[in-house]
Coordinates of C-alpha atoms (C1' of nucleotides) in Angstrom, one line a residue:
Chain P
M26 CA 7.0 -1.7 34.5
D27 CA 7.7 -0.3 31.0
D28 CA 5.5 2.5 30.4
S29 CA 6.8 3.2 26.8
K30 CA 4.6 0.3 25.4
P31 CA 1.4 0.0 27.4
K32 CA 0.9 -3.6 27.6
S33 CA -2.8 -4.5 28.3
L34 CA -3.5 -5.9 31.7
N35 CA -5.3 -9.2 32.6
F36 CA -8.1 -8.8 35.2
L37 CA -5.7 -9.6 38.1
E38 CA -3.2 -7.2 37.0
E39 CA -6.1 -4.4 36.9
I40 CA -7.3 -5.2 40.4
I41 CA -3.8 -4.9 41.7
Q42 CA -3.0 -1.9 39.8
Q43 CA -6.2 -0.2 41.2
N44 CA -5.3 -1.5 44.8
L45 CA -1.9 0.0 44.5
A46 CA -3.3 3.4 42.8
S47 CA -5.6 3.7 45.8
G48 CA -2.8 3.4 48.3
Q49 CA -3.4 0.0 49.4
Y50 CA -0.6 -2.4 50.1
S51 CA 2.0 0.5 50.3
E52 CA 4.4 -2.3 51.5
G53 CA 4.0 -4.4 48.5
I54 CA 1.5 -7.1 47.5
F55 CA 2.0 -10.7 48.7
T56 CA 1.0 -13.9 46.8
R57 CA 1.4 -17.5 47.5
F58 CA 1.6 -20.9 45.7
P59 CA -0.3 -23.3 47.8
P60 CA 0.1 -26.9 46.4
E61 CA -1.1 -30.0 48.3
P62 CA 1.8 -32.5 48.4
N63 CA -0.1 -35.6 47.1
G64 CA 1.3 -35.6 43.6
Y65 CA 3.6 -34.0 41.1
L66 CA 3.2 -30.6 39.6
H67 CA 2.0 -30.2 36.1
I68 CA 1.7 -27.8 33.3
G69 CA -1.5 -26.5 34.8
H70 CA 0.3 -25.8 38.2
A71 CA 2.8 -23.9 36.3
K72 CA 0.3 -21.4 35.1
S73 CA -0.5 -20.9 38.6
I74 CA 3.1 -20.5 39.6
C75 CA 3.9 -18.0 36.8
L76 CA 0.9 -16.1 37.7
N77 CA 1.5 -15.9 41.5
F78 CA 5.1 -15.3 41.2
G79 CA 4.9 -13.2 38.1
L80 CA 2.4 -10.8 39.7
A81 CA 4.7 -10.3 42.7
L82 CA 7.6 -9.8 40.5
R83 CA 5.7 -7.3 38.3
F84 CA 4.3 -5.3 41.1
G85 CA 7.3 -5.4 43.6
G86 CA 5.8 -8.0 45.9
K87 CA 6.7 -11.3 47.4
T88 CA 5.4 -14.8 47.1
N89 CA 5.4 -17.8 49.5
L90 CA 5.5 -21.4 48.9
R91 CA 2.9 -23.1 51.1
F92 CA 2.2 -26.6 51.3
D93 CA -1.4 -27.1 51.9
D94 CA -0.8 -30.4 54.0
T95 CA -4.0 -30.7 55.8
N96 CA -4.7 -34.2 54.7
P97 CA -2.1 -36.6 56.1
I98 CA -3.8 -39.7 54.2
T99 CA -2.5 -38.6 50.7
E100 CA 0.4 -36.5 51.4
E101 CA 4.1 -37.5 51.3
T102 CA 7.5 -35.9 51.6
E103 CA 8.3 -37.3 48.2
Y104 CA 6.0 -34.9 46.7
V105 CA 7.2 -31.8 48.7
E106 CA 10.8 -32.4 47.5
A107 CA 9.5 -32.8 43.9
I108 CA 7.5 -29.6 44.2
K109 CA 10.3 -27.6 45.4
K110 CA 12.5 -28.8 42.7
D111 CA 10.0 -28.1 39.9
V112 CA 9.3 -24.5 41.4
S113 CA 12.9 -23.8 41.4
W114 CA 13.6 -25.1 38.2
L115 CA 11.0 -23.0 36.5
G116 CA 13.1 -20.1 37.8
F117 CA 11.2 -18.8 40.7
T118 CA 12.4 -18.2 44.3
W119 CA 9.9 -18.2 47.2
E120 CA 10.0 -15.7 50.1
N121 CA 9.1 -18.6 52.8
E122 CA 8.8 -22.1 52.7
L123 CA 5.6 -22.7 54.7
Y124 CA 3.1 -25.4 55.6
A125 CA -0.3 -25.3 56.7
S126 CA 0.6 -27.7 59.4
N127 CA 2.9 -25.1 60.8
Y128 CA -0.4 -23.5 61.8
F129 CA -2.2 -26.4 63.4
E130 CA -1.9 -25.0 66.9
Q131 CA -3.3 -21.6 65.8
L132 CA -6.0 -22.9 63.8
Y133 CA -6.8 -25.0 66.9
Q134 CA -7.0 -21.8 69.0
F135 CA -9.2 -20.2 66.1
A136 CA -11.6 -22.9 66.3
V137 CA -11.8 -22.6 70.0
E138 CA -12.8 -18.8 69.8
L139 CA -15.5 -19.6 67.4
I140 CA -16.7 -22.1 69.7
K141 CA -16.6 -19.3 72.7
K142 CA -18.5 -17.1 70.2
S143 CA -21.1 -19.8 69.7
L144 CA -20.1 -19.9 66.0
A145 CA -19.0 -23.6 66.1
F146 CA -20.2 -26.8 67.5
V147 CA -19.1 -30.5 68.1
D148 CA -21.3 -32.7 66.0
D149 CA -21.9 -36.5 66.7
S150 CA -23.9 -37.2 63.5
T151 CA -22.4 -39.6 60.9
A152 CA -21.0 -38.6 57.7
E153 CA -24.2 -39.9 56.0
Q154 CA -26.5 -37.9 58.5
I155 CA -24.6 -34.8 57.8
A156 CA -24.6 -35.2 54.2
A157 CA -28.5 -35.8 54.4
Q158 CA -28.7 -32.6 56.8
K159 CA -27.1 -30.4 53.8
G160 CA -30.0 -30.7 51.7
T161 CA -29.5 -30.1 47.9
P162 CA -28.8 -27.0 46.0
T163 CA -32.6 -26.4 45.4
S164 CA -33.9 -27.3 48.8
A165 CA -32.8 -26.1 52.3
G166 CA -30.9 -28.2 54.8
T167 CA -32.0 -29.3 58.3
E168 CA -30.1 -28.3 61.4
S169 CA -28.1 -31.0 63.3
P170 CA -29.7 -32.2 66.5
Y171 CA -26.4 -31.2 68.2
R172 CA -26.2 -27.8 67.0
K173 CA -27.6 -26.4 70.2
R174 CA -24.9 -27.7 72.5
S175 CA -23.8 -25.3 75.2
V176 CA -20.4 -23.4 74.7
D177 CA -18.9 -25.4 77.5
E178 CA -19.9 -28.7 76.3
N179 CA -18.5 -28.1 72.8
L180 CA -15.2 -26.8 74.5
T181 CA -14.9 -30.1 76.4
L182 CA -15.8 -32.2 73.5
F183 CA -13.5 -30.5 71.1
K184 CA -10.6 -30.9 73.7
E185 CA -11.6 -34.6 73.9
M186 CA -11.2 -34.7 70.1
R187 CA -7.7 -33.2 70.1
D188 CA -6.8 -35.5 73.1
G189 CA -7.7 -38.8 71.0
I190 CA -10.4 -39.8 73.2
H191 CA -12.8 -40.6 70.2
V192 CA -12.5 -42.7 67.1
D193 CA -12.2 -41.5 63.5
G194 CA -15.5 -40.1 62.4
A195 CA -17.1 -40.2 65.8
K196 CA -17.2 -36.3 65.9
V197 CA -16.5 -33.4 63.8
L198 CA -16.5 -29.6 64.5
R199 CA -18.7 -27.7 62.4
A200 CA -19.4 -23.7 61.7
K201 CA -22.6 -22.6 62.8
I202 CA -23.8 -20.7 60.0
D203 CA -27.2 -21.1 58.1
M204 CA -28.6 -24.6 57.0
A205 CA -30.8 -22.6 54.5
H206 CA -28.1 -20.7 52.8
A207 CA -28.2 -20.9 48.8
N208 CA -24.5 -21.7 48.9
M209 CA -24.1 -25.3 50.2
H210 CA -20.8 -24.3 51.5
M211 CA -22.5 -22.1 54.1
R212 CA -24.6 -24.8 55.4
D213 CA -22.7 -25.5 58.7
P214 CA -19.5 -26.6 57.0
L215 CA -17.0 -29.0 58.6
M216 CA -13.9 -27.3 60.3
Y217 CA -12.2 -30.3 61.8
R218 CA -12.3 -34.2 61.5
I219 CA -10.7 -36.9 63.4
R220 CA -7.9 -38.9 61.9
H221 CA -5.7 -41.2 63.8
V222 CA -3.2 -41.2 61.2
A223 CA 0.7 -39.9 61.4
H224 CA 1.3 -36.7 59.4
H225 CA 4.4 -36.4 57.2
R226 CA 5.5 -33.6 59.2
T227 CA 3.8 -33.3 62.5
G228 CA 3.9 -37.2 62.9
K229 CA 1.4 -38.2 65.7
T230 CA 1.2 -34.9 67.6
W231 CA -2.4 -34.5 66.1
C232 CA -5.2 -36.7 65.4
I233 CA -7.7 -33.9 64.5
Y234 CA -6.9 -32.1 61.1
P235 CA -8.6 -29.0 59.8
M236 CA -10.5 -29.0 56.5
Y237 CA -9.3 -27.0 53.6
D238 CA -11.8 -24.3 54.2
F239 CA -10.9 -23.9 57.9
A240 CA -7.1 -24.0 57.0
H241 CA -6.6 -22.0 53.8
G242 CA -8.0 -18.5 54.4
Q243 CA -6.5 -18.2 57.8
S244 CA -3.2 -19.4 56.6
D245 CA -3.3 -16.6 53.9
S246 CA -4.3 -14.3 56.5
M247 CA -1.5 -15.2 58.9
E248 CA 0.9 -14.7 56.2
G249 CA -0.3 -11.5 55.2
I250 CA -1.3 -12.6 51.6
T251 CA -3.0 -9.6 50.0
H252 CA -4.1 -11.5 47.0
S253 CA -5.0 -15.1 47.3
I254 CA -5.3 -16.4 43.7
C255 CA -6.9 -19.8 43.1
T256 CA -8.9 -21.6 40.3
L257 CA -12.7 -21.0 39.5
E258 CA -13.9 -24.0 41.3
F259 CA -13.1 -22.2 44.6
D260 CA -15.3 -19.3 43.6
V261 CA -18.2 -20.9 45.7
H262 CA -16.0 -21.1 48.7
R263 CA -15.1 -17.4 48.9
P264 CA -18.2 -16.4 51.1
L265 CA -16.9 -18.9 53.7
Y266 CA -13.3 -17.9 53.2
D267 CA -14.5 -14.4 54.0
W268 CA -16.8 -15.6 56.7
F269 CA -14.1 -17.1 59.0
I270 CA -11.8 -14.2 58.5
E271 CA -14.5 -11.9 59.4
K272 CA -15.6 -13.8 62.6
L273 CA -12.0 -14.1 63.7
N274 CA -11.3 -10.5 63.1
I275 CA -8.1 -11.3 61.5
F276 CA -6.0 -9.8 58.4
P277 CA -8.5 -9.5 55.5
T278 CA -6.9 -11.4 52.8
H279 CA -8.9 -11.6 49.6
Q280 CA -9.5 -14.5 47.3
Y281 CA -9.6 -14.0 43.4
E282 CA -10.5 -16.9 40.9
F283 CA -9.1 -17.7 37.5
A284 CA -9.7 -20.3 34.9
R285 CA -7.6 -23.3 35.0
L286 CA -5.5 -24.5 32.3
N287 CA -6.9 -27.0 29.8
L288 CA -4.5 -28.4 27.0
S289 CA -5.7 -30.3 24.1
H290 CA -4.9 -34.3 23.9
T291 CA -3.7 -34.1 27.4
V292 CA -4.9 -35.6 30.8
M293 CA -4.5 -32.9 33.6
S294 CA -6.5 -34.3 36.6
K295 CA -3.9 -35.3 39.4
R296 CA -6.1 -38.3 40.1
K297 CA -5.9 -39.6 36.5
L298 CA -2.2 -38.8 36.1
L299 CA -1.7 -40.8 39.4
Q300 CA -3.8 -43.7 37.8
M301 CA -1.4 -43.8 34.8
V302 CA 1.5 -44.1 37.1
N303 CA 0.1 -46.8 39.1
E304 CA -1.2 -48.7 36.3
K305 CA 1.9 -48.2 34.5
I306 CA 0.6 -46.8 31.5
V307 CA 3.5 -44.5 31.8
K308 CA 6.7 -45.1 33.4
G309 CA 6.6 -42.6 36.2
W310 CA 5.6 -39.1 37.1
D311 CA 8.6 -38.0 34.9
D312 CA 7.9 -39.9 31.9
P313 CA 8.5 -37.7 28.9
R314 CA 4.8 -38.2 27.7
M315 CA 3.4 -36.7 31.1
P316 CA 2.2 -33.2 31.2
T317 CA 4.0 -33.0 34.7
I318 CA 7.0 -30.4 34.9
S319 CA 9.2 -33.1 35.6
G320 CA 8.1 -35.1 32.7
L321 CA 8.3 -32.0 30.2
R322 CA 11.7 -31.3 31.8
R323 CA 12.8 -34.9 31.0
R324 CA 11.1 -34.5 27.5
G325 CA 13.5 -31.4 26.9
Y326 CA 11.3 -28.7 27.6
T327 CA 13.1 -25.7 28.7
A328 CA 11.8 -23.6 31.8
A329 CA 11.9 -20.5 29.5
S330 CA 9.6 -21.9 27.2
I331 CA 7.1 -23.0 29.8
R332 CA 7.1 -19.6 31.2
N333 CA 6.7 -18.1 27.9
F334 CA 3.8 -20.5 27.1
C335 CA 2.1 -19.4 30.4
D336 CA 2.6 -15.7 29.4
R337 CA 0.9 -16.3 26.1
I338 CA -2.2 -18.2 27.2
G339 CA -3.3 -15.4 29.1
V340 CA -5.3 -15.4 32.2
A341 CA -9.1 -14.8 32.4
K342 CA -12.2 -16.3 33.9
R343 CA -13.7 -18.3 31.0
D344 CA -13.0 -21.9 30.4
N345 CA -10.5 -22.6 27.8
L346 CA -8.8 -25.4 26.0
I347 CA -5.5 -24.4 24.7
D348 CA -4.3 -26.1 21.5
L349 CA -1.1 -28.2 22.2
S350 CA 0.5 -26.6 19.3
L351 CA 1.0 -23.4 21.0
L352 CA 3.3 -25.3 23.7
E353 CA 5.1 -26.8 20.6
F354 CA 5.6 -23.4 19.3
C355 CA 6.9 -22.1 22.4
I356 CA 9.5 -24.9 22.7
R357 CA 10.5 -24.6 19.0
E358 CA 11.0 -21.0 19.0
D359 CA 13.4 -21.3 22.1
L360 CA 15.4 -24.3 20.8
N361 CA 15.7 -22.8 17.2
K362 CA 17.9 -20.1 18.7
S363 CA 19.8 -22.2 21.1
A364 CA 20.2 -25.9 19.9
D365 CA 23.2 -27.0 17.9
R366 CA 22.4 -28.9 14.8
V367 CA 23.6 -32.2 14.6
M368 CA 23.1 -35.3 12.2
A369 CA 21.2 -38.6 13.3
V370 CA 19.8 -41.2 11.0
L371 CA 16.9 -42.8 12.8
D372 CA 15.9 -45.4 10.5
P373 CA 19.1 -46.2 8.5
V374 CA 19.8 -47.5 5.1
E375 CA 23.4 -47.9 3.6
L376 CA 24.5 -45.6 0.8
V377 CA 27.9 -46.4 -0.8
I378 CA 29.6 -43.8 -2.9
S379 CA 30.9 -45.7 -5.7
N380 CA 33.6 -43.3 -7.1
Y381 CA 34.9 -42.2 -3.3
P382 CA 38.2 -43.6 -2.6
E383 CA 37.9 -46.7 -0.3
D384 CA 40.0 -45.7 2.7
Q385 CA 39.5 -41.9 2.5
V386 CA 38.2 -39.9 5.4
E387 CA 37.4 -36.1 5.1
E388 CA 36.8 -34.0 8.2
L389 CA 34.2 -31.5 7.2
A390 CA 33.6 -28.4 9.0
I391 CA 30.0 -27.8 9.6
E392 CA 28.3 -24.9 11.3
N393 CA 26.8 -25.7 14.6
N394 CA 23.7 -23.4 14.4
P395 CA 23.0 -21.1 11.5
E396 CA 20.8 -19.0 14.0
D397 CA 23.8 -18.3 16.1
P398 CA 26.8 -17.0 14.2
E399 CA 28.8 -17.4 17.7
S400 CA 28.2 -21.2 17.8
G401 CA 31.0 -22.0 15.5
K402 CA 31.6 -25.0 13.6
R403 CA 32.5 -28.7 14.4
S404 CA 34.4 -31.4 12.4
V405 CA 32.2 -34.3 11.0
P406 CA 33.8 -37.3 9.3
F407 CA 32.8 -38.3 5.8
S408 CA 33.7 -41.4 4.2
K409 CA 32.7 -43.9 1.3
N410 CA 30.0 -45.6 3.5
L411 CA 27.2 -43.6 4.8
Y412 CA 23.8 -44.0 6.5
I413 CA 20.8 -42.0 5.4
E414 CA 17.3 -42.0 6.2
R415 CA 15.3 -45.0 4.7
D416 CA 12.6 -42.1 4.1
D417 CA 14.8 -40.2 2.1
F418 CA 14.9 -42.8 -0.6
M419 CA 11.9 -43.8 -2.8
L420 CA 11.9 -46.3 -5.6
D421 CA 9.0 -44.8 -7.3
P422 CA 9.2 -41.0 -6.0
P423 CA 6.2 -38.6 -6.6
K424 CA 6.5 -35.1 -8.3
K425 CA 8.4 -32.7 -6.1
F426 CA 10.1 -35.3 -4.1
F427 CA 13.4 -33.3 -3.3
R428 CA 15.2 -36.4 -2.2
L429 CA 16.9 -39.5 -3.6
G430 CA 15.5 -42.0 -5.9
P431 CA 16.6 -43.6 -9.3
D432 CA 18.8 -41.2 -11.2
L433 CA 17.9 -38.5 -8.7
M434 CA 20.4 -36.1 -7.1
V435 CA 20.7 -34.4 -3.6
R436 CA 23.1 -32.6 -1.5
L437 CA 24.6 -34.5 1.5
K438 CA 24.4 -31.9 4.2
G439 CA 27.8 -30.0 4.5
A440 CA 29.4 -32.4 1.8
Y441 CA 28.9 -33.2 -1.7
I442 CA 26.1 -33.5 -4.3
I443 CA 25.5 -37.2 -5.1
K444 CA 23.6 -39.1 -7.9
C445 CA 21.6 -42.2 -7.4
E446 CA 23.0 -44.9 -9.6
F447 CA 21.4 -48.2 -8.6
F448 CA 20.3 -50.1 -5.6
D449 CA 20.1 -53.7 -4.0
L450 CA 16.8 -54.9 -2.6
N451 CA 16.4 -57.3 0.4
E452 CA 14.3 -60.5 -0.2
D453 CA 11.2 -58.6 1.3
G454 CA 11.5 -56.1 -1.3
S455 CA 12.9 -53.4 1.0
V456 CA 16.2 -51.4 0.0
K457 CA 19.3 -53.0 1.2
T458 CA 21.9 -50.5 -0.3
I459 CA 21.8 -47.6 -2.3
Y460 CA 24.7 -46.8 -4.7
A461 CA 25.5 -43.2 -5.9
T462 CA 28.4 -41.3 -7.4
Y463 CA 29.7 -38.0 -5.9
F464 CA 30.8 -34.8 -7.7
P465 CA 34.3 -33.9 -6.3
N466 CA 33.8 -30.4 -7.5
S467 CA 30.6 -29.7 -5.4
K468 CA 31.9 -29.8 -2.1
S469 CA 30.0 -27.5 0.3
G470 CA 31.9 -24.1 0.6
S471 CA 33.8 -24.8 -2.6
D472 CA 31.1 -25.9 -5.0
T473 CA 32.0 -25.2 -8.6
S474 CA 30.0 -27.7 -9.9
E475 CA 27.0 -25.3 -10.9
I476 CA 24.7 -28.2 -10.2
H477 CA 21.4 -27.1 -8.6
V478 CA 19.5 -29.5 -6.4
K479 CA 16.4 -28.8 -4.4
G480 CA 17.0 -31.2 -1.7
T481 CA 19.7 -31.6 0.9
I482 CA 19.7 -34.8 3.4
H483 CA 21.6 -35.7 6.4
W484 CA 23.8 -38.6 6.9
V485 CA 26.2 -40.3 9.1
S486 CA 29.5 -41.9 8.2
V487 CA 29.5 -45.7 8.9
P488 CA 32.8 -46.3 10.4
H489 CA 32.3 -43.1 12.5
A490 CA 28.8 -43.6 13.6
V491 CA 27.7 -44.0 17.3
E492 CA 24.6 -46.3 17.9
A493 CA 21.9 -45.0 19.9
E494 CA 18.3 -45.5 20.9
I495 CA 16.0 -42.8 20.0
R496 CA 12.4 -42.3 21.7
S497 CA 9.9 -40.4 19.8
F498 CA 6.9 -39.2 21.8
N499 CA 3.5 -38.2 20.6
R500 CA 0.5 -37.1 22.2
L501 CA -0.9 -39.1 24.9
L502 CA -4.5 -39.0 24.1
I503 CA -6.2 -39.5 20.8
V504 CA -9.1 -37.2 21.9
E505 CA -8.8 -33.4 22.0
D506 CA -10.7 -32.6 25.2
A507 CA -9.8 -34.9 28.1
S508 CA -12.5 -33.0 30.3
E509 CA -15.1 -35.0 28.6
L510 CA -13.6 -38.3 29.6
G511 CA -14.6 -40.3 32.5
D512 CA -13.1 -43.2 34.3
D513 CA -12.7 -45.0 31.0
F514 CA -10.2 -42.5 29.9
L515 CA -7.5 -45.0 29.4
K516 CA -9.4 -46.3 26.4
F517 CA -8.3 -43.2 24.5
I518 CA -4.6 -43.5 25.2
N519 CA -2.7 -42.9 21.9
P520 CA -1.2 -46.5 21.2
E521 CA 1.6 -44.9 19.4
S522 CA 2.4 -42.2 22.1
V523 CA 6.1 -43.6 21.9
Q524 CA 8.1 -45.0 19.3
I525 CA 11.4 -46.4 19.7
N526 CA 14.3 -46.6 17.2
E527 CA 16.9 -49.0 19.0
R528 CA 19.5 -49.0 16.3
A529 CA 19.7 -45.5 15.1
F530 CA 23.0 -44.0 14.3
V531 CA 24.2 -40.5 15.5
E532 CA 27.4 -38.4 14.6
R533 CA 30.4 -38.6 16.5
S534 CA 30.3 -35.5 18.3
L535 CA 27.2 -36.6 20.2
R536 CA 29.4 -39.3 22.0
S537 CA 29.7 -36.6 24.7
A538 CA 26.2 -35.2 25.0
G539 CA 25.1 -34.1 28.2
V540 CA 21.8 -35.1 29.9
N541 CA 19.0 -32.6 28.9
K542 CA 21.2 -30.4 26.7
A543 CA 19.0 -29.9 23.7
V544 CA 20.2 -30.5 20.2
Q545 CA 18.5 -30.5 16.9
F546 CA 18.8 -33.5 14.7
I547 CA 18.8 -31.8 11.4
R548 CA 15.3 -32.3 9.5
K549 CA 14.0 -34.4 12.3
G550 CA 13.4 -32.4 15.4
Y551 CA 14.8 -31.3 18.7
Y552 CA 16.0 -34.1 20.9
C553 CA 18.0 -34.4 24.3
L554 CA 19.8 -37.1 26.1
D555 CA 17.8 -39.1 28.7
P556 CA 19.0 -40.0 32.0
D557 CA 18.7 -43.6 31.1
A558 CA 21.6 -43.2 29.0
N559 CA 25.0 -44.7 29.9
P560 CA 28.5 -44.5 28.4
D561 CA 27.8 -47.8 26.5
K562 CA 24.6 -46.8 25.0
L563 CA 23.0 -43.2 24.3
V564 CA 19.3 -42.6 24.7
F565 CA 17.7 -39.6 23.2
N566 CA 14.2 -38.2 23.7
R567 CA 12.5 -36.3 21.0
T568 CA 11.3 -33.2 22.5
V569 CA 9.3 -32.0 19.4
T570 CA 9.5 -32.5 15.7
L571 CA 10.3 -29.8 13.3
K572 CA 7.6 -28.2 11.4
D573 CA 7.1 -30.5 8.6
T574 CA 5.2 -28.9 5.5
W575 CA 6.2 -31.8 3.3
A576 CA 4.5 -34.4 5.5
K577 CA 1.5 -32.1 5.5
E578 CA 1.5 -31.9 1.7
Q579 CA 1.6 -35.7 1.5
N580 CA -1.1 -36.1 3.8
K581 CA -3.4 -34.0 1.5
Chain M
rU30 C1' -35.8 -26.6 39.0
rG31 C1' -31.8 -22.8 43.2
rA32 C1' -27.5 -19.8 43.8
rC33 C1' -23.0 -18.2 41.7
rC34 C1' -19.3 -17.8 37.3
rU35 C1' -18.7 -17.2 32.1
rA36 C1' -20.0 -15.9 26.8
rU37 C1' -15.1 -11.9 21.1
rG38 C1' -12.2 -15.7 14.5
rG39 C1' -10.5 -22.8 14.4
rU40 C1' -7.9 -22.0 19.5
rG41 C1' -6.7 -18.4 23.0
rU42 C1' -6.3 -13.3 24.5
rA43 C1' -7.1 -7.7 24.2
rA44 C1' -10.1 -3.4 23.0
rA45 C1' -12.1 0.6 30.5
rG46 C1' -19.2 3.8 25.4
rG47 C1' -15.8 6.2 20.0
rU48 C1' -11.9 2.3 13.5
rA49 C1' -12.8 -5.0 16.9
rA50 C1' -6.8 -6.3 17.4
rC51 C1' -2.3 -9.6 18.8
rA52 C1' -0.5 -14.6 18.9
rC53 C1' -1.1 -19.8 17.7
rA54 C1' -3.4 -22.6 13.7
rC55 C1' -4.6 -22.8 8.6
rC56 C1' -3.5 -20.8 3.5
rA57 C1' -0.4 -18.5 -0.5
rG58 C1' 4.2 -16.5 -1.6
rU59 C1' 9.5 -15.1 -0.1
rU60 C1' 14.4 -16.5 1.7
rU61 C1' 17.3 -20.7 2.7
rU62 C1' 23.0 -26.3 1.5
rU63 C1' 17.5 -28.3 7.3
rG64 C1' 10.6 -29.5 3.0
rG65 C1' 13.6 -26.0 9.4
rU66 C1' 14.4 -20.6 9.9
rU67 C1' 13.2 -15.5 7.9
rC68 C1' 10.1 -12.1 5.9
rU69 C1' 5.5 -10.8 3.2
rG70 C1' 0.3 -11.3 2.4
rG71 C1' -4.4 -13.7 3.2
rU72 C1' -9.0 -16.4 5.0
rU73 C1' -11.8 -16.5 9.4
rU74 C1' -14.9 -12.8 14.8
rU75 C1' -18.4 -9.8 19.4
rC76 C1' -24.3 -16.0 21.6
rU77 C1' -29.7 -14.1 20.8
rA78 C1' -33.8 -10.6 21.4
rG79 C1' -35.1 -6.0 23.3
rG80 C1' -33.5 -1.2 25.7
rU81 C1' -30.2 3.3 27.1
rU82 C1' -27.0 6.6 23.8
rC83 C1' -25.2 10.7 18.6
rG84 C1' -22.6 6.1 19.1
rA85 C1' -22.4 -0.4 22.4
rA86 C1' -18.2 -6.1 22.4
rU87 C1' -18.4 -2.8 26.4
rC88 C1' -24.2 -0.2 30.3
rC89 C1' -29.3 -2.3 31.6
rU90 C1' -33.4 -6.3 30.9
rA91 C1' -34.8 -11.0 29.3
rG92 C1' -33.6 -15.3 27.1
rU93 C1' -30.0 -19.0 25.4
rA94 C1' -25.6 -21.8 26.1
rG95 C1' -21.4 -23.7 28.8
rG96 C1' -19.4 -24.3 33.8
rU97 C1' -19.3 -24.6 39.5
rC98 C1' -21.5 -26.3 44.0
rA99 C1' -24.9 -31.2 47.6
rA100 C1' -16.3 -35.1 49.9
rC101 C1' -15.2 -36.2 57.3
rC102 C1' -10.6 -34.3 49.4
rA103 C1' -7.9 -29.9 48.2

RNA sequence: UGACCUAUGGUGUAAAGGUAACACACCAGUUUUUGGUUCUGGUUUUCUAGGUUCGAAUCCUAGUAGGUCAACCA
């Protein structure tokens, strides 16, 4: 830690600092990141990952990656692999790769122990009956008629459950606590249910599986987790978490809760993300529009930018809705320093420089990144025939339009100042070709023309242009707060969440672009090559646009 | 008509009884061969009512508002 500039602590850091100051956990703190392998990780998980690993890093501790795989119905090995990849990619290294299923035998023995202490019983009630017994938050529940079974009978029946004698749903094991407890989770909660289903790791070894509440705390305890950090909705589970640990008399791990991340214009629930994948609203878990780690990666977000984002949003216990613009700020901040600038014309229109020699080609040296003096220059071919952006020409331009129009002058980036002379129109009235003249003495780096223009536009030489497909992504939702949305959230999907320019042109140097390497298309945004690209066809994803105060001005 | 959690600018997050600050967003200007970047400045804040105190965003009480909890999900 850097004592020279005291950084304010979040509430978890404060707790840990106090623990350490009072001599607790002298061997270091231990945290864990415990995903259920039933889907891909998203930006909300990134917050938890950065928190858990970050806390351990900061206070000299360790972090386990533990898969909470107690429900074989929804879990798959595919997800385990994807999760490991994402955590690694974010830049974190776990101490141990563990699974709740590693502890099935031990958990079974814990359950037997509680039965022997008369703190658990086998219940033959149906799911509906148990639900009815629970009562409501404002009225006490009623005890199960099976609650008074003898220890021996419970032991026998629980063994039978394990041995597969009973069908799914026939029996459950419940803790014997208090059916009148104000906390619903303390009203004889379920510990085990029967599921004759193969598990992705233990196969058919088990047909009874522990519930979350009976697995999570004990797993933490067995691993010596000092700070078990989870989201707010588990707050009401904490008394039960503590109850099992106390009755079992095992290592006293402690649970702390923080507010989950909510991002504006973004669906975060795993269920809804899965639905979008299944209903093909998006092309997969790693669709660049998805808030998943894999989607953000494919979109071009860097691990550093996501870590930085998680750092900036802070950690607290109140509900929050973070503006997407903060995430965008973080990736722009990162890429501005590192991404090479190149030229690409997304919506091309031809520009002919009338007074430029027919067959001449000049190789212009253009800097790669003005923010990085080390980045050097590259050679870009210039010729009589160019593509420029359709947007950069207006027949009847408004005031302060620093681009091309009849009789207007602009600089072509890294090349010459030109003046528009005339233009041809297509039958539909759109611009077909623009004709301009250039000033030979205005060449970048050796400009003696003394002409001052306000605007500089990008271009690509027609004979040297490389055709590419460019995919521009926008926010997936048209509403700010997705938490307000129910099952009809699909109605609020942005119909323009992706725009594809199939016939865009990029400069020659991009022919050797590497997948995921960020570049800035000058005046457009940050882009990266998509894995869909092949040697015959380049495909770029827009990670984020550049800030555009001109567009903002126009919308006024 | 319960228990628990929470309440600070537009959005987040700080301020551990002593000048309410930082970031994003927004606005204005500066710089710039990217309407990018940089730099400078600005607008905007303690849920309400009582109480304790020389002094309250902070402590207490009561309200109010939001959230969570009644899955054989996690």
